[in-house]
mmCIF file of C-alpha atoms (C1' of nucleotides) in Angstrom:
data_model
loop_
_atom_site.group_PDB
_atom_site.id
_atom_site.type_symbol
_atom_site.label_atom_id
_atom_site.label_comp_id
_atom_site.label_asym_id
_atom_site.label_seq_id
_atom_site.Cartn_x
_atom_site.Cartn_y
_atom_site.Cartn_z
ATOM 1 C CA MET A 1 22.045 33.162 24.922
ATOM 2 C CA ALA A 2 19.535 30.619 26.192
ATOM 3 C CA VAL A 3 19.637 27.466 28.224
ATOM 4 C CA ILE A 4 17.754 24.209 28.722
ATOM 5 C CA ARG A 5 17.974 22.856 32.249
ATOM 6 C CA ASN A 6 18.057 19.351 33.696
ATOM 7 C CA ILE A 7 19.320 17.601 30.637
ATOM 8 C CA HIS A 8 22.572 15.761 30.067
ATOM 9 C CA VAL A 9 23.905 15.653 26.525
ATOM 10 C CA ASP A 10 27.394 14.623 25.412
ATOM 11 C CA LEU A 11 27.968 16.796 22.370
ATOM 12 C CA GLU A 12 31.322 15.268 21.493
ATOM 13 C CA HIS A 13 29.946 11.724 21.298
ATOM 14 C CA THR A 14 26.840 12.943 19.492
ATOM 15 C CA LEU A 15 28.678 14.956 16.854
ATOM 16 C CA GLU A 16 31.745 12.754 16.391
ATOM 17 C CA SER A 17 29.695 9.616 15.807
ATOM 18 C CA GLY A 18 29.315 10.193 12.064
ATOM 19 C CA GLN A 19 25.704 11.331 11.963
ATOM 20 C CA LEU A 20 26.230 14.749 10.459
ATOM 21 C CA PHE A 21 29.039 16.492 8.682
ATOM 22 C CA ARG A 22 28.827 20.239 9.214
ATOM 23 C CA TYR A 23 30.083 21.048 12.693
ATOM 24 C CA PHE A 24 33.235 22.181 14.431
ATOM 25 C CA GLN A 25 34.417 23.069 17.909
ATOM 26 C CA LYS A 26 35.623 26.545 18.865
ATOM 27 C CA ASN A 27 36.045 28.304 22.229
ATOM 28 C CA ASN A 28 34.205 25.560 24.127
ATOM 29 C CA TRP A 29 31.244 25.760 21.763
ATOM 30 C CA TRP A 30 30.147 23.241 19.155
ATOM 31 C CA TYR A 31 28.964 25.048 16.003
ATOM 32 C CA ILE A 32 26.412 23.034 14.050
ATOM 33 C CA GLN A 33 24.636 23.417 10.737
ATOM 34 C CA THR A 34 21.781 21.471 9.145
ATOM 35 C CA GLY A 35 19.615 22.790 6.301
ATOM 36 C CA ASP A 36 19.372 26.541 6.884
ATOM 37 C CA LYS A 37 20.022 26.386 10.630
ATOM 38 C CA VAL A 38 23.227 27.693 12.186
ATOM 39 C CA PHE A 39 23.701 27.406 15.929
ATOM 40 C CA LYS A 40 26.177 26.675 18.687
ATOM 41 C CA LEU A 41 25.808 24.425 21.723
ATOM 42 C CA ARG A 42 27.671 24.068 24.997
ATOM 43 C CA SER A 43 26.908 21.416 27.571
ATOM 44 C CA GLU A 44 27.967 21.671 31.195
ATOM 45 C CA LYS A 45 26.665 19.415 33.929
ATOM 46 C CA ASN A 46 22.910 19.364 33.422
ATOM 47 C CA LEU A 47 22.711 22.605 31.477
ATOM 48 C CA LEU A 48 22.568 22.925 27.710
ATOM 49 C CA HIS A 49 23.414 26.396 26.408
ATOM 50 C CA TYR A 50 22.443 27.368 22.882
ATOM 51 C CA GLU A 51 22.442 30.298 20.509
ATOM 52 C CA GLY A 52 21.625 30.732 16.821
ATOM 53 C CA ASN A 53 18.660 30.890 14.443
ATOM 54 C CA ILE A 54 16.734 28.240 16.396
ATOM 55 C CA ASP A 55 14.413 28.127 19.399
ATOM 56 C CA GLU A 56 14.127 25.697 22.300
ATOM 57 C CA GLN A 57 11.492 23.574 20.576
ATOM 58 C CA TYR A 58 13.722 23.118 17.540
ATOM 59 C CA LEU A 59 16.689 22.119 19.695
ATOM 60 C CA ARG A 60 14.566 19.606 21.614
ATOM 61 C CA GLU A 61 13.612 17.990 18.312
ATOM 62 C CA PHE A 62 17.140 18.174 16.903
ATOM 63 C CA LEU A 63 18.583 16.307 19.893
ATOM 64 C CA ARG A 64 15.433 14.185 20.312
ATOM 65 C CA LEU A 65 15.250 15.160 23.979
ATOM 66 C CA HIS A 66 11.819 13.511 24.214
ATOM 67 C CA ASP A 67 13.432 10.068 23.829
ATOM 68 C CA ASP A 68 13.838 8.309 27.149
ATOM 69 C CA VAL A 69 17.321 6.921 26.595
ATOM 70 C CA ASP A 70 17.693 5.817 30.239
ATOM 71 C CA ALA A 71 14.627 3.607 29.894
ATOM 72 C CA MET A 72 16.030 2.150 26.698
ATOM 73 C CA VAL A 73 19.339 1.372 28.407
ATOM 74 C CA LYS A 74 17.431 -0.451 31.151
ATOM 75 C CA ARG A 75 15.559 -2.537 28.593
ATOM 76 C CA HIS A 76 18.916 -3.971 27.472
ATOM 77 C CA SER A 77 20.587 -4.241 30.859
ATOM 78 C CA THR A 78 21.077 -8.008 30.535
ATOM 79 C CA ASP A 79 23.183 -7.522 27.394
ATOM 80 C CA ASN A 80 26.576 -6.910 28.954
ATOM 81 C CA ARG A 81 28.456 -5.697 25.912
ATOM 82 C CA LEU A 82 25.653 -3.413 24.801
ATOM 83 C CA LYS A 83 25.407 -2.162 28.371
ATOM 84 C CA GLU A 84 29.099 -1.295 28.274
ATOM 85 C CA ALA A 85 28.671 0.722 25.079
ATOM 86 C CA PHE A 86 25.692 2.575 26.555
ATOM 87 C CA GLU A 87 27.577 3.435 29.730
ATOM 88 C CA LYS A 88 30.784 4.391 27.981
ATOM 89 C CA TYR A 89 29.083 6.893 25.699
ATOM 90 C CA ARG A 90 26.297 8.104 27.922
ATOM 91 C CA GLY A 91 24.805 11.296 26.532
ATOM 92 C CA LEU A 92 25.190 10.330 22.870
ATOM 93 C CA ARG A 93 21.973 11.364 21.115
ATOM 94 C CA ILE A 94 20.509 10.529 17.724
ATOM 95 C CA THR A 95 20.011 13.821 15.873
ATOM 96 C CA ARG A 96 17.033 14.850 13.776
ATOM 97 C CA GLN A 97 18.423 16.673 10.744
ATOM 98 C CA ASP A 98 17.218 18.434 7.635
ATOM 99 C CA PRO A 99 16.008 15.544 5.420
ATOM 100 C CA TRP A 100 17.375 16.800 2.098
ATOM 101 C CA GLU A 101 20.833 17.621 3.448
ATOM 102 C CA CYS A 102 20.831 14.215 5.110
ATOM 103 C CA ILE A 103 19.963 12.510 1.810
ATOM 104 C CA VAL A 104 22.789 14.242 -0.059
ATOM 105 C CA SER A 105 25.280 13.721 2.766
ATOM 106 C CA PHE A 106 24.745 9.967 2.809
ATOM 107 C CA LEU A 107 24.699 9.785 -0.990
ATOM 108 C CA CYS A 108 28.253 11.094 -0.617
ATOM 109 C CA SER A 109 29.117 8.492 2.002
ATOM 110 C CA SER A 110 29.402 5.323 -0.064
ATOM 111 C CA ALA A 111 32.953 3.964 -0.120
ATOM 112 C CA SER A 112 34.148 7.263 1.307
ATOM 113 C CA ASN A 113 35.237 8.544 4.713
ATOM 114 C CA ILE A 114 33.988 11.154 7.135
ATOM 115 C CA PRO A 115 36.562 13.912 6.426
ATOM 116 C CA LYS A 116 35.837 13.612 2.713
ATOM 117 C CA ILE A 117 32.069 13.708 3.174
ATOM 118 C CA LYS A 118 32.558 16.872 5.226
ATOM 119 C CA MET A 119 34.504 18.385 2.361
ATOM 120 C CA ASN A 120 31.805 17.417 -0.167
ATOM 121 C CA VAL A 121 28.885 19.004 1.715
ATOM 122 C CA HIS A 122 30.884 22.111 2.602
ATOM 123 C CA HIS A 123 31.736 22.665 -1.032
ATOM 124 C CA MET A 124 28.118 22.290 -2.174
ATOM 125 C CA SER A 125 26.975 24.689 0.544
ATOM 126 C CA LYS A 126 29.584 27.282 -0.262
ATOM 127 C CA THR A 127 28.727 27.161 -3.955
ATOM 128 C CA TYR A 128 24.945 27.331 -3.672
ATOM 129 C CA GLY A 129 24.000 28.164 -0.099
ATOM 130 C CA LYS A 130 22.810 31.457 1.329
ATOM 131 C CA GLU A 131 25.345 33.343 3.387
ATOM 132 C CA ILE A 132 24.725 33.698 7.120
ATOM 133 C CA VAL A 133 27.058 35.616 9.432
ATOM 134 C CA PHE A 134 27.130 34.335 13.005
ATOM 135 C CA ASP A 135 29.730 35.166 15.675
ATOM 136 C CA ASP A 136 31.725 37.059 13.016
ATOM 137 C CA MET A 137 32.054 33.911 10.928
ATOM 138 C CA THR A 138 30.473 33.252 7.550
ATOM 139 C CA PHE A 139 28.297 30.165 7.181
ATOM 140 C CA TYR A 140 26.349 28.881 4.178
ATOM 141 C CA THR A 141 22.964 27.173 4.249
ATOM 142 C CA PHE A 142 22.587 23.851 2.462
ATOM 143 C CA PRO A 143 21.238 24.212 -1.120
ATOM 144 C CA LYS A 144 17.513 23.490 -1.355
ATOM 145 C CA LEU A 145 16.040 20.551 -3.257
ATOM 146 C CA GLY A 146 16.282 21.215 -7.006
ATOM 147 C CA VAL A 147 19.357 23.414 -6.853
ATOM 148 C CA LEU A 148 21.991 20.680 -7.209
ATOM 149 C CA ASN A 149 21.398 20.264 -10.951
ATOM 150 C CA ASP A 150 24.836 21.001 -12.387
ATOM 151 C CA MET A 151 27.102 17.985 -12.869
ATOM 152 C CA ALA A 152 30.150 20.223 -13.267
ATOM 153 C CA VAL A 153 29.652 21.727 -9.817
ATOM 154 C CA LEU A 154 29.009 18.329 -8.244
ATOM 155 C CA LYS A 155 32.285 17.129 -9.742
ATOM 156 C CA GLU A 156 34.043 20.220 -8.394
ATOM 157 C CA ALA A 157 32.813 19.186 -4.957
ATOM 158 C CA LYS A 158 34.881 16.014 -5.487
ATOM 159 C CA THR A 159 31.885 13.744 -5.124
ATOM 160 C CA GLY A 160 33.409 11.506 -7.809
ATOM 161 C CA PHE A 161 31.229 8.674 -9.081
ATOM 162 C CA ARG A 162 28.505 9.780 -6.642
ATOM 163 C CA ALA A 163 27.893 12.982 -8.632
ATOM 164 C CA LYS A 164 25.495 11.223 -11.002
ATOM 165 C CA TYR A 165 23.527 9.840 -8.050
ATOM 166 C CA ILE A 166 23.113 13.268 -6.443
ATOM 167 C CA HIS A 167 22.173 14.778 -9.794
ATOM 168 C CA ALA A 168 19.550 12.100 -10.544
ATOM 169 C CA THR A 169 18.106 12.052 -7.014
ATOM 170 C CA ASN A 170 17.855 15.835 -6.990
ATOM 171 C CA LYS A 171 15.858 15.631 -10.220
ATOM 172 C CA LEU A 172 13.660 12.721 -9.112
ATOM 173 C CA LEU A 173 12.615 13.899 -5.645
ATOM 174 C CA THR A 174 10.008 16.560 -4.881
ATOM 175 C CA GLN A 175 9.084 18.269 -1.643
ATOM 176 C CA GLN A 176 5.819 16.354 -1.740
ATOM 177 C CA ARG A 177 7.674 13.067 -2.037
ATOM 178 C CA ILE A 178 9.806 13.972 0.961
ATOM 179 C CA GLU A 179 6.622 14.590 2.949
ATOM 180 C CA GLU A 180 5.265 11.217 1.824
ATOM 181 C CA ILE A 181 8.438 9.530 3.043
ATOM 182 C CA GLN A 182 8.017 11.332 6.370
ATOM 183 C CA LYS A 183 4.437 10.128 6.783
ATOM 184 C CA ALA A 184 5.056 6.571 5.582
ATOM 185 C CA PRO A 185 5.898 3.757 7.994
ATOM 186 C CA TYR A 186 9.505 2.526 8.038
ATOM 187 C CA GLU A 187 9.320 -0.216 5.395
ATOM 188 C CA GLN A 188 7.436 1.861 2.847
ATOM 189 C CA ALA A 189 9.537 4.952 3.477
ATOM 190 C CA LYS A 190 12.596 2.814 2.825
ATOM 191 C CA GLN A 191 11.168 1.544 -0.465
ATOM 192 C CA PHE A 192 10.447 5.116 -1.552
ATOM 193 C CA LEU A 193 14.006 6.217 -0.759
ATOM 194 C CA MET A 194 15.535 3.229 -2.534
ATOM 195 C CA GLU A 195 13.858 4.284 -5.777
ATOM 196 C CA CYS A 196 16.546 6.977 -5.870
ATOM 197 C CA PRO A 197 19.748 5.963 -7.655
ATOM 198 C CA GLY A 198 22.643 5.678 -5.231
ATOM 199 C CA ILE A 199 20.415 4.933 -2.249
ATOM 200 C CA GLY A 200 20.767 1.293 -1.283
ATOM 201 C CA GLU A 201 19.730 -0.346 1.965
ATOM 202 C CA LYS A 202 22.487 1.067 4.155
ATOM 203 C CA VAL A 203 22.264 4.661 2.933
ATOM 204 C CA ALA A 204 18.449 4.495 3.157
ATOM 205 C CA ASP A 205 18.680 3.414 6.793
ATOM 206 C CA CYS A 206 21.014 6.300 7.657
ATOM 207 C CA ILE A 207 18.649 8.780 6.018
ATOM 208 C CA LEU A 208 15.584 7.249 7.685
ATOM 209 C CA LEU A 209 17.252 7.404 11.090
ATOM 210 C CA PHE A 210 18.876 10.846 11.006
ATOM 211 C CA GLY A 211 16.650 12.659 8.498
ATOM 212 C CA PHE A 212 13.210 11.206 9.154
ATOM 213 C CA GLY A 213 13.325 9.910 12.715
ATOM 214 C CA LYS A 214 12.458 6.296 11.863
ATOM 215 C CA MET A 215 14.002 4.717 14.942
ATOM 216 C CA GLU A 216 13.859 1.077 13.793
ATOM 217 C CA ALA A 217 16.410 1.819 11.059
ATOM 218 C CA PHE A 218 19.660 -0.124 11.532
ATOM 219 C CA PRO A 219 22.338 0.880 9.003
ATOM 220 C CA VAL A 220 24.909 -1.878 8.473
ATOM 221 C CA ASP A 221 28.225 -0.641 7.086
ATOM 222 C CA THR A 222 31.639 -2.296 7.338
ATOM 223 C CA TRP A 223 32.005 -1.329 11.039
ATOM 224 C CA MET A 224 28.561 -2.566 12.009
ATOM 225 C CA HIS A 225 29.185 -5.732 10.057
ATOM 226 C CA LYS A 226 32.365 -6.257 12.011
ATOM 227 C CA ILE A 227 30.872 -5.781 15.457
ATOM 228 C CA MET A 228 27.635 -7.652 14.747
ATOM 229 C CA THR A 229 29.429 -10.738 13.399
ATOM 230 C CA GLN A 230 31.702 -10.575 16.413
ATOM 231 C CA TRP A 231 29.094 -10.080 19.124
ATOM 232 C CA TYR A 232 25.798 -11.461 17.883
ATOM 233 C CA ILE A 233 25.996 -13.504 14.698
ATOM 234 C CA ARG A 234 28.650 -16.173 14.370
ATOM 235 C CA LYS A 235 28.698 -16.477 10.608
ATOM 236 C CA LYS A 236 31.231 -14.011 9.228
ATOM 237 C CA LYS A 237 29.698 -13.938 5.776
ATOM 238 C CA THR A 238 26.188 -12.951 6.848
ATOM 239 C CA PRO A 239 25.024 -10.316 4.341
ATOM 240 C CA PRO A 240 24.191 -6.815 5.643
ATOM 241 C CA HIS A 241 20.425 -7.027 5.043
ATOM 242 C CA LYS A 242 20.215 -10.176 7.170
ATOM 243 C CA ILE A 243 22.110 -8.491 9.989
ATOM 244 C CA ALA A 244 19.778 -5.495 9.776
ATOM 245 C CA ALA A 245 16.695 -7.720 9.833
ATOM 246 C CA TYR A 246 18.070 -9.621 12.834
ATOM 247 C CA ALA A 247 18.704 -6.349 14.670
ATOM 248 C CA ARG A 248 15.227 -4.964 13.979
ATOM 249 C CA ARG A 249 13.715 -8.186 15.315
ATOM 250 C CA LYS A 250 15.932 -8.146 18.389
ATOM 251 C CA PHE A 251 15.922 -4.441 19.235
ATOM 252 C CA GLY A 252 12.670 -3.185 17.675
ATOM 253 C CA SER A 253 12.310 0.582 17.832
ATOM 254 C CA ASP A 254 15.537 0.769 19.873
ATOM 255 C CA ALA A 255 17.469 -0.458 16.819
ATOM 256 C CA GLY A 256 18.519 3.032 15.717
ATOM 257 C CA TYR A 257 20.052 3.946 19.072
ATOM 258 C CA VAL A 258 21.641 0.514 19.487
ATOM 259 C CA GLN A 259 23.215 0.886 16.070
ATOM 260 C CA GLN A 260 24.629 4.336 16.809
ATOM 261 C CA TYR A 261 26.219 3.297 20.091
ATOM 262 C CA LEU A 262 27.639 0.114 18.559
ATOM 263 C CA PHE A 263 28.919 1.969 15.510
ATOM 264 C CA TYR A 264 30.745 4.483 17.690
ATOM 265 C CA TYR A 265 32.064 1.737 19.952
ATOM 266 C CA SER A 266 33.224 -0.281 16.972
ATOM 267 C CA ARG A 267 35.100 2.648 15.449
ATOM 268 C CA LYS A 268 36.839 3.448 18.707
ATOM 269 C CA HIS A 269 37.687 -0.049 19.922
ATOM 270 C CA LEU A 270 37.731 -2.526 17.061
ATOM 271 C CA GLN A 271 40.486 -2.692 14.496
ATOM 272 C "C1'" DC B 1 53.081 2.811 -5.381
ATOM 273 C "C1'" DT B 2 49.210 0.259 -2.943
ATOM 274 C "C1'" DC B 3 45.370 0.110 0.056
ATOM 275 C "C1'" DC B 4 41.167 1.643 2.134
ATOM 276 C "C1'" DA B 5 37.107 4.494 3.155
ATOM 277 C "C1'" DG B 6 29.560 4.764 7.246
ATOM 278 C "C1'" DG B 7 28.228 1.138 -0.699
ATOM 279 C "C1'" DT B 8 25.710 0.767 -4.929
ATOM 280 C "C1'" DG B 9 24.612 -1.176 -9.272
ATOM 281 C "C1'" DC B 10 25.585 -4.330 -12.697
ATOM 282 C "C1'" DT B 11 27.292 -8.698 -14.517
ATOM 283 C "C1'" DT B 12 28.242 -13.687 -13.962
ATOM 284 C "C1'" DG B 13 28.184 -18.416 -12.113
ATOM 285 C "C1'" DC C 1 21.051 -16.278 -4.340
ATOM 286 C "C1'" DA C 2 26.241 -15.334 -3.886
ATOM 287 C "C1'" DA C 3 30.383 -13.477 -5.572
ATOM 288 C "C1'" DG C 4 33.209 -10.226 -8.237
ATOM 289 C "C1'" DC C 5 34.054 -5.788 -9.959
ATOM 290 C "C1'" DA C 6 34.038 -0.751 -11.502
ATOM 291 C "C1'" DC C 7 33.250 3.527 -9.805
ATOM 292 C "C1'" DA C 8 36.473 8.849 -8.131
ATOM 293 C "C1'" DT C 9 39.343 10.588 -4.899
ATOM 294 C "C1'" DG C 10 41.988 12.036 -0.660
ATOM 295 C "C1'" DG C 11 44.851 10.321 2.883
ATOM 296 C "C1'" DA C 12 47.805 6.797 5.201
#
DNA sequence: CTCCAGGTGCTTG
DNA sequence: CAAGCACATGGA
């Protein structure tokens, strides 16, 4: 077992805030999977314990420990409601996940819910993934790009009308294209992603934020729409892309974090 | 049984 | 442009 010192992370807020879908809690540990990684984390005071097929550098990138969240909170200290969300969920981190798993996960997300998305990605992993035994439990890696090419299996995973999107995106994308998206600036990366069927503006923003580390992404779903039209924009019928554009102007490269804290706050406190 | 869920794509005014 | 609707499916 290994440890990172002098860092405060709230794993519950981080994992339960709808960023990723393969994790569970057991014996005071949070078990997490993304791509072909399997590891467990435990946070106590300012220590972060970890174990699995990762090293410290990977974990620092996964939890984006290089981001100065305290400085970001200070930048918005005059925004009382935002300040409340930041304080309430201190320690919530944006995660940096496997891009392809992130793409498929959020392709599954449209008009769905978190428990069901979990079920979808678990099923795909169990069908196609490589087995890994860790702590006497069996885990499965996420199927690599190109593998999800059987409509029948995608249907079995209960992805419903999203099956055709996963199938087509799996066929369209290449590893090279994924690297191009990584290198491209936010706007162009978003355009590239939206060439894939099933990836609209909201899903693209989730993928850019959690899979590619583009921090100005600001996904606007029903919950974000609710809180943004309640707190910042009067007009209830403002379309999602206008809310997202407003937020990127207002929050800049903090937009991604602001979104995640507001999303979590909205789900916990708004109707 | 009806309604909704981290939307998207397509068709109409 | 904006508005309406189908799309699968599990859970409340």
